PDB file of C-alpha atoms in Angstrom:
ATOM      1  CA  UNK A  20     -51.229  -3.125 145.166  1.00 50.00           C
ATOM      2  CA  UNK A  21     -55.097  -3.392 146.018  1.00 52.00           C
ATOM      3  CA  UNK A  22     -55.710  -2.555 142.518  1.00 55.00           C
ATOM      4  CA  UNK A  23     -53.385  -5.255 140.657  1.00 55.00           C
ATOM      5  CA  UNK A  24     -54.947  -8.166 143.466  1.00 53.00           C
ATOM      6  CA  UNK A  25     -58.539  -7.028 142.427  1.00 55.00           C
ATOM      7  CA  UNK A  26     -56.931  -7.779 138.775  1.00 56.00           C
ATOM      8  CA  UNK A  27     -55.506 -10.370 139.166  1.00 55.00           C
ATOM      9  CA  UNK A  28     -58.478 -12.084 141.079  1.00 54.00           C
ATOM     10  CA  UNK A  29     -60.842 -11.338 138.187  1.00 56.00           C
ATOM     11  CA  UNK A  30     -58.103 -12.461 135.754  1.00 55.00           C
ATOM     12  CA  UNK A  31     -58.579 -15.927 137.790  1.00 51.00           C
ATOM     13  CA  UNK A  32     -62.344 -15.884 137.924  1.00 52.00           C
ATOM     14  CA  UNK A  33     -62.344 -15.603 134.368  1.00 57.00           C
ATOM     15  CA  UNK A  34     -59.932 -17.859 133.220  1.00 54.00           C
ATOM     16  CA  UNK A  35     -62.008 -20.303 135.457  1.00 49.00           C
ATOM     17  CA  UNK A  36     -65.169 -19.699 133.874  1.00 51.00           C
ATOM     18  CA  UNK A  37     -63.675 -20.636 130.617  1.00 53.00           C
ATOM     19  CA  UNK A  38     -62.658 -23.826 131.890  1.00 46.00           C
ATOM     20  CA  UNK A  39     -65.975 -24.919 132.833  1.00 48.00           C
ATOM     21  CA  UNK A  40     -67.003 -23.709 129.348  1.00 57.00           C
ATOM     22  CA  UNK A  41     -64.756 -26.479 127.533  1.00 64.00           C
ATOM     23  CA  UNK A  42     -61.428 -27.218 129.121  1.00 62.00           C
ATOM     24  CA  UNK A  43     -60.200 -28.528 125.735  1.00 65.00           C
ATOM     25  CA  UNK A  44     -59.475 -24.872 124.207  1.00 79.00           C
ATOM     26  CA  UNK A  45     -56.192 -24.231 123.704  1.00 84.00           C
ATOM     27  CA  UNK A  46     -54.776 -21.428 125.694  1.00 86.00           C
ATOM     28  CA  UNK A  47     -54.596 -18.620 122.661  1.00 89.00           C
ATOM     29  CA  UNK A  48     -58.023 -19.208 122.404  1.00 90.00           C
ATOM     30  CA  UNK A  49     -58.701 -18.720 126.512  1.00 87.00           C
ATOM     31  CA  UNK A  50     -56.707 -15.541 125.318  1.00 89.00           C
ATOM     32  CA  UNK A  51     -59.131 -14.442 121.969  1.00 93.00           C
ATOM     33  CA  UNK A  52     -62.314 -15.198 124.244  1.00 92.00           C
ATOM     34  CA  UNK A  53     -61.095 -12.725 127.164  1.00 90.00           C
ATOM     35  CA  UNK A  54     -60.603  -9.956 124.559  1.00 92.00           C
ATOM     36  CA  UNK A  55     -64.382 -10.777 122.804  1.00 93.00           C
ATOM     37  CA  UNK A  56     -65.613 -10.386 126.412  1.00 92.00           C
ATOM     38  CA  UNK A  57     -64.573  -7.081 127.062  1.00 92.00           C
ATOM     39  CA  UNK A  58     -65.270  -5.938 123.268  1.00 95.00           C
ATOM     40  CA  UNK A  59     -69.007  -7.297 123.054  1.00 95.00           C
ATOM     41  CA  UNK A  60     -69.951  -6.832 127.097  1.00 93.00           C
ATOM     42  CA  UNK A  61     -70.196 -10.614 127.615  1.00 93.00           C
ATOM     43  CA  UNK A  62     -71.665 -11.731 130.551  1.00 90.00           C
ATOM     44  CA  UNK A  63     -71.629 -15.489 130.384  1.00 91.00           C
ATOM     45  CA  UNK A  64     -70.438 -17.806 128.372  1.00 91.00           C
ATOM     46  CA  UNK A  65     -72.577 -21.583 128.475  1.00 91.00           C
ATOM     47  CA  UNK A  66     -71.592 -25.004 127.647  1.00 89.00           C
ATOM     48  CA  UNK A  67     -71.129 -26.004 123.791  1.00 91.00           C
ATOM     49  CA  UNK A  68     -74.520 -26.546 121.635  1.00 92.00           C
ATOM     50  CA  UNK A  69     -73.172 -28.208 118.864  1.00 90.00           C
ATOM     51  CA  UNK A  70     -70.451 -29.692 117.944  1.00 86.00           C
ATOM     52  CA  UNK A  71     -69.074 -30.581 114.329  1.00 83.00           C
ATOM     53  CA  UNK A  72     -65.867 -31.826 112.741  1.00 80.00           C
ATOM     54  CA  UNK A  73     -64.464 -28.497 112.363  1.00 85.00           C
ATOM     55  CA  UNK A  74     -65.813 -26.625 115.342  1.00 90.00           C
ATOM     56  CA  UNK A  75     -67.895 -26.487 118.354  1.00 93.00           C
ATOM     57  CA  UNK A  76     -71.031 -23.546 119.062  1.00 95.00           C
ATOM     58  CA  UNK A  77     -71.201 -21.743 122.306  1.00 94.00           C
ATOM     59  CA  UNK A  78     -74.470 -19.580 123.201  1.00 95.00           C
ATOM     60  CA  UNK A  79     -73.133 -16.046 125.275  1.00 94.00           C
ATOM     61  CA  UNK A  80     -75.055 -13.386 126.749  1.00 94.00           C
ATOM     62  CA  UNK A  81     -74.197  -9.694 127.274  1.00 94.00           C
ATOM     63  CA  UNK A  82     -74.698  -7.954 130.430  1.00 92.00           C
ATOM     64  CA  UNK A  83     -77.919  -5.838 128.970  1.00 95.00           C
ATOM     65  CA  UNK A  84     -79.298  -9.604 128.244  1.00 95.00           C
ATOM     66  CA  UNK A  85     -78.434  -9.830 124.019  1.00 96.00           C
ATOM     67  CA  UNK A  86     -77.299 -14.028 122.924  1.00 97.00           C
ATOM     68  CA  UNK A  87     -74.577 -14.605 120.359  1.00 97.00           C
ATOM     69  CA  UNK A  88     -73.614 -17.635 119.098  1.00 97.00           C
ATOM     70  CA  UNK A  89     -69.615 -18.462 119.540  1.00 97.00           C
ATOM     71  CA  UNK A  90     -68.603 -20.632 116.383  1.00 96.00           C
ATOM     72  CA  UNK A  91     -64.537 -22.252 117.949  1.00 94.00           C
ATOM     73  CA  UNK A  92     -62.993 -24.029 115.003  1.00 92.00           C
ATOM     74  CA  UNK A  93     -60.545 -26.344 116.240  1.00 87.00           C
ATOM     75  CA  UNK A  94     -56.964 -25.175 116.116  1.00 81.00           C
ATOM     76  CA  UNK A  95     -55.839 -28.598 114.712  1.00 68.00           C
ATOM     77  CA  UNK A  96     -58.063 -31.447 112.679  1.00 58.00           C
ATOM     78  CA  UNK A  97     -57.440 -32.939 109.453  1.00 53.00           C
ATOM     79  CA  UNK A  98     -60.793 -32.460 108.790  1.00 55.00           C
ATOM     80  CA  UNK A  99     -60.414 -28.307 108.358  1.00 54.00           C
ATOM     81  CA  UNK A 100     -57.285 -28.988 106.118  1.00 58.00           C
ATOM     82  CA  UNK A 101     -59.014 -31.126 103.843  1.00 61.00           C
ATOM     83  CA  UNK A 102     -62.236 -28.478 103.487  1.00 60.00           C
ATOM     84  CA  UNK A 103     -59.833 -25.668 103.057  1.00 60.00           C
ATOM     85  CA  UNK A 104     -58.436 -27.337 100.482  1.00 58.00           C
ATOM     86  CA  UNK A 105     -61.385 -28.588  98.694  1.00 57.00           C
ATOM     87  CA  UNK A 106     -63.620 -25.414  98.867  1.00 56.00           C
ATOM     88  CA  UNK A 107     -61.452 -22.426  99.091  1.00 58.00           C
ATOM     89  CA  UNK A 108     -58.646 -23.065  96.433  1.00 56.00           C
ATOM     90  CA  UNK A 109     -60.082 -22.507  93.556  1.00 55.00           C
ATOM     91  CA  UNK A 110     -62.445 -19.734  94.760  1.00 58.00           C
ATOM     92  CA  UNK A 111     -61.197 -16.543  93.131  1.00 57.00           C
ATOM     93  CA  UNK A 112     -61.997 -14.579  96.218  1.00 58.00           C
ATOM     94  CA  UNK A 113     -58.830 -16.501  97.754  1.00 58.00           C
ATOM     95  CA  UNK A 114     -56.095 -16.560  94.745  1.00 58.00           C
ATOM     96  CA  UNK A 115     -52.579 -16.045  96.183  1.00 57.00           C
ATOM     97  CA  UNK A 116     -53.617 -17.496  99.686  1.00 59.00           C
ATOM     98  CA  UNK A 117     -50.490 -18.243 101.350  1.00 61.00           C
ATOM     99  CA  UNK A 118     -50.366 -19.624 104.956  1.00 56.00           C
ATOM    100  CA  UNK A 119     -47.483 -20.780 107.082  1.00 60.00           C
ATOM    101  CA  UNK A 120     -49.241 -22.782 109.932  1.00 69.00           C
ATOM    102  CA  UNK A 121     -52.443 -24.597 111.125  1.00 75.00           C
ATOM    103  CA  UNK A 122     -53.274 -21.913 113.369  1.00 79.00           C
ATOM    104  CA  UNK A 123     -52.956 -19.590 110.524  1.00 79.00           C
ATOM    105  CA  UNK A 124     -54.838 -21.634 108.190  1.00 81.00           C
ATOM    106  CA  UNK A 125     -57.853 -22.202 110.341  1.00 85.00           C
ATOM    107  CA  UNK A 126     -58.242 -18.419 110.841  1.00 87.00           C
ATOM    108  CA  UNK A 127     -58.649 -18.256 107.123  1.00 85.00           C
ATOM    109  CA  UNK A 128     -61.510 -20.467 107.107  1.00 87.00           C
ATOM    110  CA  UNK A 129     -63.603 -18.770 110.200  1.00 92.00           C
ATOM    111  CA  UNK A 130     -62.576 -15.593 107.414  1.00 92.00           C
ATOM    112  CA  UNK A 131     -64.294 -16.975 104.760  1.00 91.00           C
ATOM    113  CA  UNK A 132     -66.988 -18.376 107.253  1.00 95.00           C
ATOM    114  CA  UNK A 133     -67.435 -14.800 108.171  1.00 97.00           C
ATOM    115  CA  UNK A 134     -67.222 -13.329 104.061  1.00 95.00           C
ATOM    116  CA  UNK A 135     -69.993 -15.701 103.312  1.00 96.00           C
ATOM    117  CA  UNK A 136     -72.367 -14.794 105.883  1.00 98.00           C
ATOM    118  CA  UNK A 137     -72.245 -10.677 105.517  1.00 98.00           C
ATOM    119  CA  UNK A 138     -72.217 -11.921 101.651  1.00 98.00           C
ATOM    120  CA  UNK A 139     -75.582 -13.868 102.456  1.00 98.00           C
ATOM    121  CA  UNK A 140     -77.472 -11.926 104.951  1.00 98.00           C
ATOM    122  CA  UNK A 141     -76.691  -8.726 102.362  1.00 98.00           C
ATOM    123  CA  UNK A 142     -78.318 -10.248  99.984  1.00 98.00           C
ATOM    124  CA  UNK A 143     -81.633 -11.371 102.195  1.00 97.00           C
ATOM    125  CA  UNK A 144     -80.493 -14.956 103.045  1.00 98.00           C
ATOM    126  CA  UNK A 145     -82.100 -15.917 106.061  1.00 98.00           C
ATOM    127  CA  UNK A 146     -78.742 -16.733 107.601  1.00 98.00           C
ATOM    128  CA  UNK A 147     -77.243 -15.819 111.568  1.00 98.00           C
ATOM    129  CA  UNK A 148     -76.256 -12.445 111.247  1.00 98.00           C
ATOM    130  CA  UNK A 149     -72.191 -12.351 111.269  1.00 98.00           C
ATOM    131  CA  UNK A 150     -71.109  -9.489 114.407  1.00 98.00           C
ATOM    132  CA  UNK A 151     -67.498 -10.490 114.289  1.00 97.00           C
ATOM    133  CA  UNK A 152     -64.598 -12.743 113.834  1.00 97.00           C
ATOM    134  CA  UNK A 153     -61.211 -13.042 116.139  1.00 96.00           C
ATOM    135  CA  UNK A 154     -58.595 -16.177 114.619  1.00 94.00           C
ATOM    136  CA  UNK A 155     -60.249 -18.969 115.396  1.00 94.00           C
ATOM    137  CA  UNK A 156     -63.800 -17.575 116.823  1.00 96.00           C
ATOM    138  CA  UNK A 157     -66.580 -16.337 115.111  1.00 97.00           C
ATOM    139  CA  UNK A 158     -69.368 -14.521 116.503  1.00 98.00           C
ATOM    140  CA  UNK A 159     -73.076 -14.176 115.450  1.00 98.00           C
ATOM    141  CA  UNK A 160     -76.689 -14.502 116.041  1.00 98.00           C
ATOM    142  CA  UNK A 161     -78.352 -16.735 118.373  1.00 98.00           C
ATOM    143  CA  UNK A 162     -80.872 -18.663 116.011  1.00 98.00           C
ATOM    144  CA  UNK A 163     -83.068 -19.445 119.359  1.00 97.00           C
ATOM    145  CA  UNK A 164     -84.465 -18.211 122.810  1.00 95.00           C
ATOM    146  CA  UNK A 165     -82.854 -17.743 125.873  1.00 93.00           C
ATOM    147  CA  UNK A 166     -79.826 -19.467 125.031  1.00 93.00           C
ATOM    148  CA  UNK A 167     -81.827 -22.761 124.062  1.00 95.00           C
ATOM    149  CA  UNK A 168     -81.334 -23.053 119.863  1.00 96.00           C
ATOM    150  CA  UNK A 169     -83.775 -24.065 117.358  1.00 97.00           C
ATOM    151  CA  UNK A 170     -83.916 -27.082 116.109  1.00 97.00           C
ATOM    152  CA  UNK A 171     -82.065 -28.208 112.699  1.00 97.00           C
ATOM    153  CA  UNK A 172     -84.523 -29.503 109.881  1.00 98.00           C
ATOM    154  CA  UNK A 173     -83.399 -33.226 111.061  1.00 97.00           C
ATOM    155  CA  UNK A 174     -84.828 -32.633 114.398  1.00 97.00           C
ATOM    156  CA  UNK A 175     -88.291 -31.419 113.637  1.00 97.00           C
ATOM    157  CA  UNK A 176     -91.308 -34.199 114.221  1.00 96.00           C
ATOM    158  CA  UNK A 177     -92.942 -35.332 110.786  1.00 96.00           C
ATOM    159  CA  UNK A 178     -95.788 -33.013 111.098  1.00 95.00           C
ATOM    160  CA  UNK A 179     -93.913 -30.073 111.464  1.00 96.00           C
ATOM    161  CA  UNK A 180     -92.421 -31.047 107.670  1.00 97.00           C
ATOM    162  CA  UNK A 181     -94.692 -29.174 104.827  1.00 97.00           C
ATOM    163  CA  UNK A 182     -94.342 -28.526 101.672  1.00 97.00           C
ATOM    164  CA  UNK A 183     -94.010 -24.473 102.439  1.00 97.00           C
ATOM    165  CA  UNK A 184     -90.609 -25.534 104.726  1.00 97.00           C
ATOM    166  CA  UNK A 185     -89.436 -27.189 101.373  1.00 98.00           C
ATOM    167  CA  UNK A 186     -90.531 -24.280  99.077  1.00 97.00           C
ATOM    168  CA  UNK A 187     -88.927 -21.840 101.525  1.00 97.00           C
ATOM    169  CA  UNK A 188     -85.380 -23.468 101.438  1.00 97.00           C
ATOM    170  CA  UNK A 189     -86.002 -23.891  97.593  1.00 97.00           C
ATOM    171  CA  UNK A 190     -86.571 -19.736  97.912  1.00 97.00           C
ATOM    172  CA  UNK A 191     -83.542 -19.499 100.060  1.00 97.00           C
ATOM    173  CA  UNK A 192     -80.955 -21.710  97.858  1.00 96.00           C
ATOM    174  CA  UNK A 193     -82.323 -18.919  94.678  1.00 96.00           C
ATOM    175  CA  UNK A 194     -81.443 -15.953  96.754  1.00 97.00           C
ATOM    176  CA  UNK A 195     -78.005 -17.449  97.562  1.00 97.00           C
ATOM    177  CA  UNK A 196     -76.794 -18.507  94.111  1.00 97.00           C
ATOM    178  CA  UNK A 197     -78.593 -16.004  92.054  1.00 96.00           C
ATOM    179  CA  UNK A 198     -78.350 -12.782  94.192  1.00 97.00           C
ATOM    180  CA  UNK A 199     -75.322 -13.916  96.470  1.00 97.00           C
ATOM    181  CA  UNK A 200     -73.563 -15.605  94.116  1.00 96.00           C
ATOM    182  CA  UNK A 201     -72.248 -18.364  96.579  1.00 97.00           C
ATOM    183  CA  UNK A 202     -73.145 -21.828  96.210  1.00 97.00           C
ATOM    184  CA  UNK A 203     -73.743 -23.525 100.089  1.00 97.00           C
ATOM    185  CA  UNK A 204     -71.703 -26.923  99.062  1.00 95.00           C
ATOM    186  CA  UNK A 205     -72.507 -29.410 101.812  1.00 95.00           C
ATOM    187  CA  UNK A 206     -76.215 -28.404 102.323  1.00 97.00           C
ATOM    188  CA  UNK A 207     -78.760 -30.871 104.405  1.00 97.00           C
ATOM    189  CA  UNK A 208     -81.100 -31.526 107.159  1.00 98.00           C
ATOM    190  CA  UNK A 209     -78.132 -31.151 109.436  1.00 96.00           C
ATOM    191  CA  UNK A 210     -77.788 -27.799 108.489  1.00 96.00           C
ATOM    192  CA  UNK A 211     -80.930 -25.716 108.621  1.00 98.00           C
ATOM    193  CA  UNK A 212     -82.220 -24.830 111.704  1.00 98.00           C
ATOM    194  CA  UNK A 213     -86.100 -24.207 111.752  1.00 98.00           C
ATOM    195  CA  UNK A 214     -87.593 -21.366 114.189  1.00 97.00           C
ATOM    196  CA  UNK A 215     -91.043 -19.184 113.759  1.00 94.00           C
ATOM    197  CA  UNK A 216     -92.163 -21.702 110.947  1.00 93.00           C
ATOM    198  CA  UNK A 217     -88.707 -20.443 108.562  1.00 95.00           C
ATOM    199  CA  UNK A 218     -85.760 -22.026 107.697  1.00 97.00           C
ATOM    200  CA  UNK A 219     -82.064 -20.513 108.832  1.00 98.00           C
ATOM    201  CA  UNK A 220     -79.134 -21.781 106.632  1.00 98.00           C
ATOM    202  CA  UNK A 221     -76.303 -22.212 108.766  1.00 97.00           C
ATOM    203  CA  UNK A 222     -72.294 -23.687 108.650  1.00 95.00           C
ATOM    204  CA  UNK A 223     -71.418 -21.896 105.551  1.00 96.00           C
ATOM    205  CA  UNK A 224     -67.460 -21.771 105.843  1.00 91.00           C
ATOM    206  CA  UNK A 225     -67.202 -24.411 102.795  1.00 90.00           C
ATOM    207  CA  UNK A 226     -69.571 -21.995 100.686  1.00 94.00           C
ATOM    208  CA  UNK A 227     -68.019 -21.149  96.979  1.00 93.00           C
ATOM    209  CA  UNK A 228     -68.046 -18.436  94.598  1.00 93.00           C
ATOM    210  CA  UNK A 229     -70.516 -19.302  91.571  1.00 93.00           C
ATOM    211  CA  UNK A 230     -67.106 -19.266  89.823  1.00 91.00           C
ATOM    212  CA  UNK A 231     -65.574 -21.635  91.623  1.00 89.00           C
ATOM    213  CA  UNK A 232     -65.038 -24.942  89.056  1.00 90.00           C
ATOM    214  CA  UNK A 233     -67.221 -27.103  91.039  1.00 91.00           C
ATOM    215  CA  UNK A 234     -70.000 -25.062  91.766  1.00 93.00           C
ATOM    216  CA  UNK A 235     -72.598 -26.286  89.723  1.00 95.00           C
ATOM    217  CA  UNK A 236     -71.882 -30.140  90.554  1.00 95.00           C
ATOM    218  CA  UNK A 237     -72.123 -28.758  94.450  1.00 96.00           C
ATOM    219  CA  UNK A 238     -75.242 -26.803  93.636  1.00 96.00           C
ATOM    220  CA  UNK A 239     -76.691 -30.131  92.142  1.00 97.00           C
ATOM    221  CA  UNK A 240     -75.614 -32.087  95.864  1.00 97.00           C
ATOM    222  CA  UNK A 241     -77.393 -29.839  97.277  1.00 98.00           C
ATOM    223  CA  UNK A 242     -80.752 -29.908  95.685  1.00 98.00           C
ATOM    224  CA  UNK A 243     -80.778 -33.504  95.753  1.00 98.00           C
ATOM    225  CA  UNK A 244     -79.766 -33.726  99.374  1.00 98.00           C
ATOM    226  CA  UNK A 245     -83.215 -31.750 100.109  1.00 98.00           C
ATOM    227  CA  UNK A 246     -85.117 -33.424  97.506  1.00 98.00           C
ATOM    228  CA  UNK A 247     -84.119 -36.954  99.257  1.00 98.00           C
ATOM    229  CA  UNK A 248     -84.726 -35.373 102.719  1.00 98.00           C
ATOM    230  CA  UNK A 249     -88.472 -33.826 101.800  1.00 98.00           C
ATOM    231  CA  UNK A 250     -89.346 -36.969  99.656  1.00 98.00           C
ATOM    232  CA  UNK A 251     -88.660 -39.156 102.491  1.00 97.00           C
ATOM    233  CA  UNK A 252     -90.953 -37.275 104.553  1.00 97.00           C
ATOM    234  CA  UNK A 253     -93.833 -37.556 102.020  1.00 97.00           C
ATOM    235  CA  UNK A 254     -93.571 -33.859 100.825  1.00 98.00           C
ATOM    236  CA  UNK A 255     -93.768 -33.582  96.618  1.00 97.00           C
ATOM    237  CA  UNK A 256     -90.839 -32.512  95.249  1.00 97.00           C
ATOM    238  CA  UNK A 257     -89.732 -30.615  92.132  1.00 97.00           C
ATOM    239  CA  UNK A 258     -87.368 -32.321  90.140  1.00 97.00           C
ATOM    240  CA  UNK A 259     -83.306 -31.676  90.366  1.00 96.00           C
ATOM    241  CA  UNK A 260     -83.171 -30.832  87.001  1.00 95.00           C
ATOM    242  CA  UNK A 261     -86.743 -28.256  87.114  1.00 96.00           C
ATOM    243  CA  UNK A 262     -85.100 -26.013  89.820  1.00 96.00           C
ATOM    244  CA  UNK A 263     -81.493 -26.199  88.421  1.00 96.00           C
ATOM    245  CA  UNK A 264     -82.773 -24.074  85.580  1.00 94.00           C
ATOM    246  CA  UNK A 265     -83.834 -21.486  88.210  1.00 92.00           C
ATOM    247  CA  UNK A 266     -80.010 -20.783  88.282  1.00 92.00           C
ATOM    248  CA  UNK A 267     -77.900 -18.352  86.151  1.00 83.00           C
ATOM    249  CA  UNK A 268     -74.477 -20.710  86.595  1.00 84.00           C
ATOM    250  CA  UNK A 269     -76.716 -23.988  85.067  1.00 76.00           C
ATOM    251  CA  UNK A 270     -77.692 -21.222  82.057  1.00 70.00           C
ATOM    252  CA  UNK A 271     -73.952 -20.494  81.403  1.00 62.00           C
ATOM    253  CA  UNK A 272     -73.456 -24.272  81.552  1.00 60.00           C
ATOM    254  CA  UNK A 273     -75.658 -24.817  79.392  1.00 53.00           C
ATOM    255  CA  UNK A 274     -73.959 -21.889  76.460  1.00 48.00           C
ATOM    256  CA  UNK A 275     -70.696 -23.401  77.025  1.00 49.00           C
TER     257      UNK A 275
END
């Protein structure tokens, strides 16, 4: 009996903890977060990060003192439907997707969240390194220190911009398409964190194939969402079209 109270108390503890953390998850998530907590040795849990239309970041720390970074996607938003639609039919890597529910549906996109980063950080990205994904959470590398993260590209003061930050993510967007073969799709200032002087490409869950139908127009968006970014800031840029040709998908474009 002793042993089921001392149970049962911890149960509560927990599920209290959690609370603090956000008391807007949904129960099955309360649920998913207890078992990543015993799997990865969590000690602690903090307050959300960042939030975005699809999902909200956590920082945790283990008990021997390691940070993750908790990626929630919301169990229900309009927002998720839409980008699943949009950026995941039509990628070959998900033909004969077939899902019955939201719940269901927005474990397929942490999925693909997940696919894409262990596709990236194979292949050298500098991307969070992808531990492991549960449903609706996905877990991975603190981009930061001591729970505190780095800042995204949009928050950096003016003379922290250079032209080697915009040469870097130029470097970064070649590894991805040409040795990845994904194509980011909704890349900005909002989503590239800066730490040590190096860019960090982050919220990849809308990332395509270079097969996917739309890749090269998305490839384009991003290029010119940089370019408009770094040229605002003063920094020289290289032309859309000049580091298009960098790419093998503009090349078959180009045959066709």
């Amino acid at each position: 009996m002793e042993r089921k109270g001392k149970k049962e108390e911890k149960r509560r503890k927990d599920e209290d903890l959690f609370k603090v953390v956000d008391s807007t998850l949904d129960t099955r998530t309360y649920y998913l977060l207890y078992q990543l907590s015993r799997k990865l040795n969590l000690k602690n849990i903090y307050g959300s990060i960042s939030s975005g239309k699809e999902a909200k970041v956590y920082p945790a720390i283990t008990e021997d003192g390691k940070w993750y970074a908790l990626k929630i996607y919301y169990v229900s938003t309009a927002a998720s439907k839409r980008a699943l639609e949009k950026y995941t039919f039509g990628d070959p890597r998900f033909e004969g997707i077939k899902v019955s529910n939201t719940r269901q549906l927005i474990s397929v996109w942490a999925r693909k969240e997940f696919k894409n980063l262990s596709r990236l950080f194979k292949n050298d990205v500098r991307v969070p390194e992808p531990i492991y994904v549960l449903e609706n959470i996905l877990v991975m590398q603190f981009i930061g220190e001591d729970g505190i993260r780095a800042p995204l590209l949009k928050e950096l003061p003016d003379d922290e911009i250079s032209e080697e930050l915009y040469k870097d993510i130029i470097d970064q967007l070649d590894k991805m398409v040409n040795k990845a073969e994904l194509v980011h799709g909704d890349l900005s200032e909002y989503n590239i964190m800066v730490k040590d002087g190096k860019n960090y490409i982050i919220d990849v869950s809308q990332a395509v194939d270079i097969d996917h139908p739309n890749s090269l127009e998305l490839l384009r968006r991003d290029i010119e969402n940089i370019n408009t970014f770094f040229e605002s800031k003063g920094i020289e840029i290289i032309e859309t079209e000049e580091i298009l040709r960098r790419f093998k998908i503009y090349e078959n474009e180009d045959q066709n």
